[in-house]
PDB file of C-alpha atoms in Angstrom:
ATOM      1  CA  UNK A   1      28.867   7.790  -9.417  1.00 52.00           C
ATOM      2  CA  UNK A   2      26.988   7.627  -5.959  1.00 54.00           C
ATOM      3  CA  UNK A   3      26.026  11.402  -6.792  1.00 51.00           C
ATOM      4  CA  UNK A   4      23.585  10.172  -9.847  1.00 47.00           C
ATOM      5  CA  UNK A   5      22.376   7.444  -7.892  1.00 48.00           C
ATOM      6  CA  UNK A   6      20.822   9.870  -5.509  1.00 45.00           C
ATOM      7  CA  UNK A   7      19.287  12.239  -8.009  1.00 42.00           C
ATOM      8  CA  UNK A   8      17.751   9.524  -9.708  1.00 42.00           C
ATOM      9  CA  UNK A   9      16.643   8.016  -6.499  1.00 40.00           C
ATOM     10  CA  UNK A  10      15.153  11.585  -5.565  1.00 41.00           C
ATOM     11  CA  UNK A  11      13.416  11.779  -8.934  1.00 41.00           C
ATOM     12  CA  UNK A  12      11.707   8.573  -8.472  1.00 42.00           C
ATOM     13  CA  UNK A  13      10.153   9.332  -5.007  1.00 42.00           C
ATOM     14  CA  UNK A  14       7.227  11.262  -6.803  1.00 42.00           C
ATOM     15  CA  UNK A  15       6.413   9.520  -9.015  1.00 41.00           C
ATOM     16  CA  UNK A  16       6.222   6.473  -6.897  1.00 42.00           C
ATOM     17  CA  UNK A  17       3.884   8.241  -4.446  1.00 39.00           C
ATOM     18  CA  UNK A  18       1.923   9.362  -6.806  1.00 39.00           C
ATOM     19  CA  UNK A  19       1.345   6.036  -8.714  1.00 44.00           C
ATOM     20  CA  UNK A  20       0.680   4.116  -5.435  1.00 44.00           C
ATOM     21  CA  UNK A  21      -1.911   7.583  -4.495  1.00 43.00           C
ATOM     22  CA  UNK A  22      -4.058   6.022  -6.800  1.00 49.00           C
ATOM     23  CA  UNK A  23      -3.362   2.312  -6.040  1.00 61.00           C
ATOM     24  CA  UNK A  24      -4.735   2.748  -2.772  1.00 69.00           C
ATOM     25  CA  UNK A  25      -8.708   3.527  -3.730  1.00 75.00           C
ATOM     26  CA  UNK A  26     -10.915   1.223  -3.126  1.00 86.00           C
ATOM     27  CA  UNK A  27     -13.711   0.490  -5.874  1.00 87.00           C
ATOM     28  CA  UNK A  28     -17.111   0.577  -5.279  1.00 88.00           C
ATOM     29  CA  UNK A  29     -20.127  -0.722  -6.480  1.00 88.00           C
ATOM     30  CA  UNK A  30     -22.620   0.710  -8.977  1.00 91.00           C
ATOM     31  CA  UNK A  31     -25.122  -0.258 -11.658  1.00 92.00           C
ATOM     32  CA  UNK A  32     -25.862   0.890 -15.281  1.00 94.00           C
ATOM     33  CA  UNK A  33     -29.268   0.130 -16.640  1.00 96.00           C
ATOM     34  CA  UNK A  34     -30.351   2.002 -19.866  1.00 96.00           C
ATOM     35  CA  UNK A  35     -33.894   2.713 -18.440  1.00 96.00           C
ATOM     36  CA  UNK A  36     -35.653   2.729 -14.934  1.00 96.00           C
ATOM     37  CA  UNK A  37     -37.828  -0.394 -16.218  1.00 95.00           C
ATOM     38  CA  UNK A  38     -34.704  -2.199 -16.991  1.00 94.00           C
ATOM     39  CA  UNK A  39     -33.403  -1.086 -13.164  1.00 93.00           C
ATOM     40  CA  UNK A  40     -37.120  -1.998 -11.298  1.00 91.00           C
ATOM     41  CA  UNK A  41     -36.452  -5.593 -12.943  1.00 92.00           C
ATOM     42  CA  UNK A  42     -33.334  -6.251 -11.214  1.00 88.00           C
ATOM     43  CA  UNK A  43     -34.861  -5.761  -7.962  1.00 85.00           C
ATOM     44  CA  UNK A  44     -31.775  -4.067  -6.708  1.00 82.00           C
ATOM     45  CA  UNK A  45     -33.396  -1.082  -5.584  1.00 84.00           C
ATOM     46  CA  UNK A  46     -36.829   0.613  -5.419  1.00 89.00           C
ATOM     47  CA  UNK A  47     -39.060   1.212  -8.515  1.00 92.00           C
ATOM     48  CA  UNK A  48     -38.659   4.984  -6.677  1.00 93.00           C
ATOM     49  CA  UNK A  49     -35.563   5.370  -6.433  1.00 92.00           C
ATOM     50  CA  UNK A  50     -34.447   3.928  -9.848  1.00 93.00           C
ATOM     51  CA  UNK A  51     -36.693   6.321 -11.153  1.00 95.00           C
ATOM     52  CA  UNK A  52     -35.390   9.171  -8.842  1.00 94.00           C
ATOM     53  CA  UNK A  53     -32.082   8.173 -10.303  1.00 94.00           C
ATOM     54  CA  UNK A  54     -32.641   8.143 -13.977  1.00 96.00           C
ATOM     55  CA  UNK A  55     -34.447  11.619 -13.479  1.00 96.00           C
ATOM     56  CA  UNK A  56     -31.133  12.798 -12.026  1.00 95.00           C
ATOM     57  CA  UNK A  57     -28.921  11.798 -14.836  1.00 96.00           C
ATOM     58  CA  UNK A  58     -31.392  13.264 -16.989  1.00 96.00           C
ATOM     59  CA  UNK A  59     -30.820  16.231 -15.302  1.00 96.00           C
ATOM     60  CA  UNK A  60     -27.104  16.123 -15.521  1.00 95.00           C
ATOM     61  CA  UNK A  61     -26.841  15.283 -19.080  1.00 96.00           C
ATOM     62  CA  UNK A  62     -26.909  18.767 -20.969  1.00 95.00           C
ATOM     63  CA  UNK A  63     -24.145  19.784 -18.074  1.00 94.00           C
ATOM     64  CA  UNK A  64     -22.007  17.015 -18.954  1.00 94.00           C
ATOM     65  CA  UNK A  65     -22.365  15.740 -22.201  1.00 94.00           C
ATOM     66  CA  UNK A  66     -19.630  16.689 -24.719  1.00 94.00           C
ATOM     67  CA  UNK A  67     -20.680  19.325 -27.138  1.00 94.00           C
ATOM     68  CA  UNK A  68     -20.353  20.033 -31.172  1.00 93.00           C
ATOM     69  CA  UNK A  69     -20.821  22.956 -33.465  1.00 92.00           C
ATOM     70  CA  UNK A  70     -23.046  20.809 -35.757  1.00 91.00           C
ATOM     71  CA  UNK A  71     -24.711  18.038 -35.731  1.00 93.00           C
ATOM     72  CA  UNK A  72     -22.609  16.102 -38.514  1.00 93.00           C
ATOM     73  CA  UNK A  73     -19.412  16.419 -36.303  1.00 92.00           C
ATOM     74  CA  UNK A  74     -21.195  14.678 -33.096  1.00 93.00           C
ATOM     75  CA  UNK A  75     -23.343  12.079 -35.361  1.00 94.00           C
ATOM     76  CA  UNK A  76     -19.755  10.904 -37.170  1.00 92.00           C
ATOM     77  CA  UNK A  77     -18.836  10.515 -33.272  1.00 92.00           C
ATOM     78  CA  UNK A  78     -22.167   9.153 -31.979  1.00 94.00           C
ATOM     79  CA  UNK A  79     -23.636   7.739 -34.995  1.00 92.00           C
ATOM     80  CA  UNK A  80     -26.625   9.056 -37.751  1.00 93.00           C
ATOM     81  CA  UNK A  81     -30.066   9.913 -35.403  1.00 94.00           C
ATOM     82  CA  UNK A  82     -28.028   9.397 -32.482  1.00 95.00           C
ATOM     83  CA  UNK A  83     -27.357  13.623 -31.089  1.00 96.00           C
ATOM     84  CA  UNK A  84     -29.392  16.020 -30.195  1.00 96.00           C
ATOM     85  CA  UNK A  85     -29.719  19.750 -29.806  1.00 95.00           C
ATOM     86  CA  UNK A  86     -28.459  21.134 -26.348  1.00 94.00           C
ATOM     87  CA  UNK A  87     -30.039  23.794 -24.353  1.00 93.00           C
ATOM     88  CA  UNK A  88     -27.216  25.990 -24.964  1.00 88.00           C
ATOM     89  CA  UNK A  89     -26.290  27.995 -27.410  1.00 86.00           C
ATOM     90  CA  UNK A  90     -22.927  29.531 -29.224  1.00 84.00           C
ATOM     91  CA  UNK A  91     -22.009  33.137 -28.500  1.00 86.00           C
ATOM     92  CA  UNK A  92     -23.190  33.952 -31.402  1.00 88.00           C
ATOM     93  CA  UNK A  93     -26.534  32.141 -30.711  1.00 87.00           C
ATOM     94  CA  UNK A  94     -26.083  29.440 -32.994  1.00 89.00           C
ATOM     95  CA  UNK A  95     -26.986  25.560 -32.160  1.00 91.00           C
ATOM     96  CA  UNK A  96     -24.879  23.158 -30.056  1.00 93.00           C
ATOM     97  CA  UNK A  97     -25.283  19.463 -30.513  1.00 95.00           C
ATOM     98  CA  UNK A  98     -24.689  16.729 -28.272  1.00 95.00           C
ATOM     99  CA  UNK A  99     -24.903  12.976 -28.206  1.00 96.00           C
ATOM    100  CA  UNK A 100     -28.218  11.193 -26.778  1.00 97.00           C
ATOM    101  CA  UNK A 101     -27.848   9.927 -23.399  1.00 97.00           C
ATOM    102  CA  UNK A 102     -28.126   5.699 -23.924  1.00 97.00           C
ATOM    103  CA  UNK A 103     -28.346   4.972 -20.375  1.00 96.00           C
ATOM    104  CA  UNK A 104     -27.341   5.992 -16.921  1.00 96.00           C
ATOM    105  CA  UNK A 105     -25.226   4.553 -13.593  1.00 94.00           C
ATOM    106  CA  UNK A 106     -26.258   4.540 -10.223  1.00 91.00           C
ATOM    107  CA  UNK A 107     -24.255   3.973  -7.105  1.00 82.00           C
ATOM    108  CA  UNK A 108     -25.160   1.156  -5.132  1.00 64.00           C
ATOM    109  CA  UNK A 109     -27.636   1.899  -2.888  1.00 51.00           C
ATOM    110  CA  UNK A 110     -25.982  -0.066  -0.228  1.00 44.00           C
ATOM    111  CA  UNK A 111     -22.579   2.372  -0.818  1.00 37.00           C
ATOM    112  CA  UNK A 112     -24.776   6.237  -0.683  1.00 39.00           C
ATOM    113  CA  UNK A 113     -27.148   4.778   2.459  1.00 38.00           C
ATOM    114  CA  UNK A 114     -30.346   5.777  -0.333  1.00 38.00           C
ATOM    115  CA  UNK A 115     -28.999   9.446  -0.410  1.00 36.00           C
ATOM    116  CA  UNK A 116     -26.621  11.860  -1.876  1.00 37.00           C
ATOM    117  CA  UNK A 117     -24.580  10.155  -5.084  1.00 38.00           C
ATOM    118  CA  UNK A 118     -25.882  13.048  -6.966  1.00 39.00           C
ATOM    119  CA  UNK A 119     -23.867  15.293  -9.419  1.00 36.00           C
ATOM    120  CA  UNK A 120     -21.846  18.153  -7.595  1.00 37.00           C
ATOM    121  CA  UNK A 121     -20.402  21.088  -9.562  1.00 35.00           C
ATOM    122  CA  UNK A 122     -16.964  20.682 -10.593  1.00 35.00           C
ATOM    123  CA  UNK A 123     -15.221  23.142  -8.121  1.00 33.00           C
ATOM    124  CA  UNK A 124     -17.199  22.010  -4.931  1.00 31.00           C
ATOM    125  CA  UNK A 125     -16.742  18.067  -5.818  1.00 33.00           C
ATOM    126  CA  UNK A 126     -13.389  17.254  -4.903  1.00 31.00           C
ATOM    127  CA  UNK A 127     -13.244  16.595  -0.883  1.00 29.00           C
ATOM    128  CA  UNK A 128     -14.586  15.170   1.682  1.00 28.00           C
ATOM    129  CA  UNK A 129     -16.980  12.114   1.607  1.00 30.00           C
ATOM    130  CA  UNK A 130     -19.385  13.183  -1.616  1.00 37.00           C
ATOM    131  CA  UNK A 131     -15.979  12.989  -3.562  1.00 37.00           C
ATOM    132  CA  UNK A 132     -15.495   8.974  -2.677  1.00 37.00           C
ATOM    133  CA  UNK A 133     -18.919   7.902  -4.224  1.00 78.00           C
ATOM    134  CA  UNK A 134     -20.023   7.185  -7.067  1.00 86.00           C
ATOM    135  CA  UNK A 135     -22.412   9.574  -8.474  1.00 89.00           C
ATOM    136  CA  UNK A 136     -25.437   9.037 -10.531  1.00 93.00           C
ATOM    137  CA  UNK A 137     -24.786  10.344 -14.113  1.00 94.00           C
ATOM    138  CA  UNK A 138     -25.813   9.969 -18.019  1.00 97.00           C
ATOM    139  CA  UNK A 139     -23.845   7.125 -20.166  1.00 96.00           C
ATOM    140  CA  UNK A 140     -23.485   7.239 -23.843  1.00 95.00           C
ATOM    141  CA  UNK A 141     -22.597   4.632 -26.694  1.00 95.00           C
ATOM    142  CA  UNK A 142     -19.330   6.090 -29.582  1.00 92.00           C
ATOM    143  CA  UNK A 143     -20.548   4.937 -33.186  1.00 90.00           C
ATOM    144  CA  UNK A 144     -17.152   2.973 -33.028  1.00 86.00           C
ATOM    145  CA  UNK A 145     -17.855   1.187 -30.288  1.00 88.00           C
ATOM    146  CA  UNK A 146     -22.180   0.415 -29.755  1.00 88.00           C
ATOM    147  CA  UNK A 147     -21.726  -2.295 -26.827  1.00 90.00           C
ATOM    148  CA  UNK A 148     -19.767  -0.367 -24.192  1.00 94.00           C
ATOM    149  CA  UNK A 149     -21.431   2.269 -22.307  1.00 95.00           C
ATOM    150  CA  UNK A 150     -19.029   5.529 -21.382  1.00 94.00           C
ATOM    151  CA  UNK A 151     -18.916   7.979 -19.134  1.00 93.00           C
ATOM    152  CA  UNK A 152     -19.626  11.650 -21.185  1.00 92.00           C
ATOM    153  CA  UNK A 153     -15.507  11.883 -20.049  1.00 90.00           C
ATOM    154  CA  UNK A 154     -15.500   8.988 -22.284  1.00 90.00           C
ATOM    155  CA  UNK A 155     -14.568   6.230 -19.651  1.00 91.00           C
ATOM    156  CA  UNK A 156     -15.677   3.238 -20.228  1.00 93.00           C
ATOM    157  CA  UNK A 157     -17.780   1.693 -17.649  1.00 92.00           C
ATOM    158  CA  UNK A 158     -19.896  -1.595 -19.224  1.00 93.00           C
ATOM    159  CA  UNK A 159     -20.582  -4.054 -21.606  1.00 93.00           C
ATOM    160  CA  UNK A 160     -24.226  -4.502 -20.705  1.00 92.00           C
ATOM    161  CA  UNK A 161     -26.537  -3.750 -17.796  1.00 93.00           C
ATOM    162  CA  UNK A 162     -26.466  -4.777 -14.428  1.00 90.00           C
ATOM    163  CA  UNK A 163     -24.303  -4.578 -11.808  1.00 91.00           C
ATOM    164  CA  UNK A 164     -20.231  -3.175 -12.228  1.00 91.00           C
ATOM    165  CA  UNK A 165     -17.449  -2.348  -9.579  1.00 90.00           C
ATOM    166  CA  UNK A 166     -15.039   0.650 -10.590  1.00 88.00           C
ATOM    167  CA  UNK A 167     -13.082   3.758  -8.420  1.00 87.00           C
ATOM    168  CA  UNK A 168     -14.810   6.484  -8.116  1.00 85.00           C
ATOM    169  CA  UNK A 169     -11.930   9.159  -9.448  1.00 81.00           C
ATOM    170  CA  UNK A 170     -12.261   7.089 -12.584  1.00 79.00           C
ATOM    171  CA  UNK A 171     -15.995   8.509 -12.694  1.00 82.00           C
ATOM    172  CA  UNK A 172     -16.419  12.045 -11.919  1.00 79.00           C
ATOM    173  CA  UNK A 173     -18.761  14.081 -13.958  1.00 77.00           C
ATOM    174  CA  UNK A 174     -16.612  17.326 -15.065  1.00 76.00           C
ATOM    175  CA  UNK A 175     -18.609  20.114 -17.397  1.00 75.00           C
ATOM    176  CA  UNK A 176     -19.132  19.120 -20.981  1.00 67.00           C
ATOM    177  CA  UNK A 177     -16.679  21.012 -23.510  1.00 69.00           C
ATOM    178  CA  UNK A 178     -17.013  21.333 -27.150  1.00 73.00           C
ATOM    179  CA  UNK A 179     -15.026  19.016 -28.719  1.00 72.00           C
ATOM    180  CA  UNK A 180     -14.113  18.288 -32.870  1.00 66.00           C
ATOM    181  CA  UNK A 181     -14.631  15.103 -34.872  1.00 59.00           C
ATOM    182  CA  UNK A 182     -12.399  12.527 -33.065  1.00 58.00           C
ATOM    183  CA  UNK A 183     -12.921  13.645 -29.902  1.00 53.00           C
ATOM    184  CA  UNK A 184     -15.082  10.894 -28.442  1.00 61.00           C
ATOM    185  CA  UNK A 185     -15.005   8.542 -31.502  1.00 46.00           C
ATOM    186  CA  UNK A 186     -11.742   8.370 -31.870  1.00 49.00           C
ATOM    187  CA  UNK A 187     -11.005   7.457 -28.166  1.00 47.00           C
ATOM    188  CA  UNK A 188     -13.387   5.858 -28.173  1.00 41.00           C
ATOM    189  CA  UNK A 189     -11.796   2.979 -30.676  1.00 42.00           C
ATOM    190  CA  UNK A 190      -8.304   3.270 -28.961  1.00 44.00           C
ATOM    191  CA  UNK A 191     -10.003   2.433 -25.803  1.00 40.00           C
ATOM    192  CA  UNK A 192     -11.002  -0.846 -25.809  1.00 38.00           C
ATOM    193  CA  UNK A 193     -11.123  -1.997 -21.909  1.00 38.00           C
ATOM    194  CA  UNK A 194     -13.209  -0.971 -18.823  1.00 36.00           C
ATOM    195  CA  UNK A 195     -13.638  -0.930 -15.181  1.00 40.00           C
ATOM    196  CA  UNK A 196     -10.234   0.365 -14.490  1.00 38.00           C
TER     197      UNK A 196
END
């Protein structure tokens, strides 16, 4: 009897750790505005570097956002007039779609000391202090879902514009992959909170 006590004592040790791992980050501060006009209003940051950051999730969107053989797959997910052709291209050089970018988030100027936040490869972005911000990045809006902006990980990170506080693991950009019809829509309308 003591015997299974212990194992299942043993057993529960990591898990534990691992569960209070992630209990112990501290969230952070960052804003999602769909446009830098929208972002210049607030007056939480420079006209410059609102625009520097929308210009960097620009950047990062054809890197991150998921991707779909055609365009009727990713516009049942993202909704009619709503994707886009990506710069790259199937083996076979054949079209890849992906959804529109509705918006971008910014961390808090305050939090990155006006520098850095910025989109790191996959492989290089997991130590160290780049991988405790939050970086600036694309959002998008599912067709199930048109009020919440996600991450292109399909996180949800708003309701509207403005200011939002969230961990930073929840947020990491990761390379786009091609996904099938229900692969953002569908999680999309099974997840229905935010902000961690």
């Amino acid at each position: 009897m003591k015997r299974s006590k212990k194992a299942a004592l043993v057993l529960m040790v990591p898990v534990a750790t691992l569960l209070l791992a992630g209990c112990g980050e501290e969230r952070e501060q960052a804003m999602v505005f769909t446009d830098p006009s929208e972002c210049s209003a607030a007056a939480l940051n420079s006209a410059a570097q609102c625009e520097a950051d929308y210009v960097a999730a620009q950047t990062l969107h054809p890197q991150v956002a998921p991707k779909y053989l055609n365009k009727e797959e990713c516009e049942t997910d993202f909704g009619a007039g709503q994707c886009e052709t990506a710069p790259q291209q199937t083996t076979s050089g054949g079209s890849v779609f992906m959804p529109m970018m509705m918006g971008y988030m910014m961390g808090q100027m305050l939090n990155r000391g006006g520098a850095g936040g910025n989109f790191q490869q996959p492989a290089a972005a997991g130590a160290g202090a780049a991988g405790s911000k939050i970086p600036t990045q694309p959002l998008y809006k599912s067709r199930d879902d048109r009020s919440t902006f996600r991450t292109a990980t399909n996180t949800p990170v708003a309701k509207g514009i403005g200011p939002i506080s969230l961990k930073p693991s929840q947020v990491k950009p990761q390379a786009g992959q091609v996904v099938r019809r229900g692969g953002f829509g569908q999680q999309a309308a099974a997840r229905n909170s935010f902000g961690g």
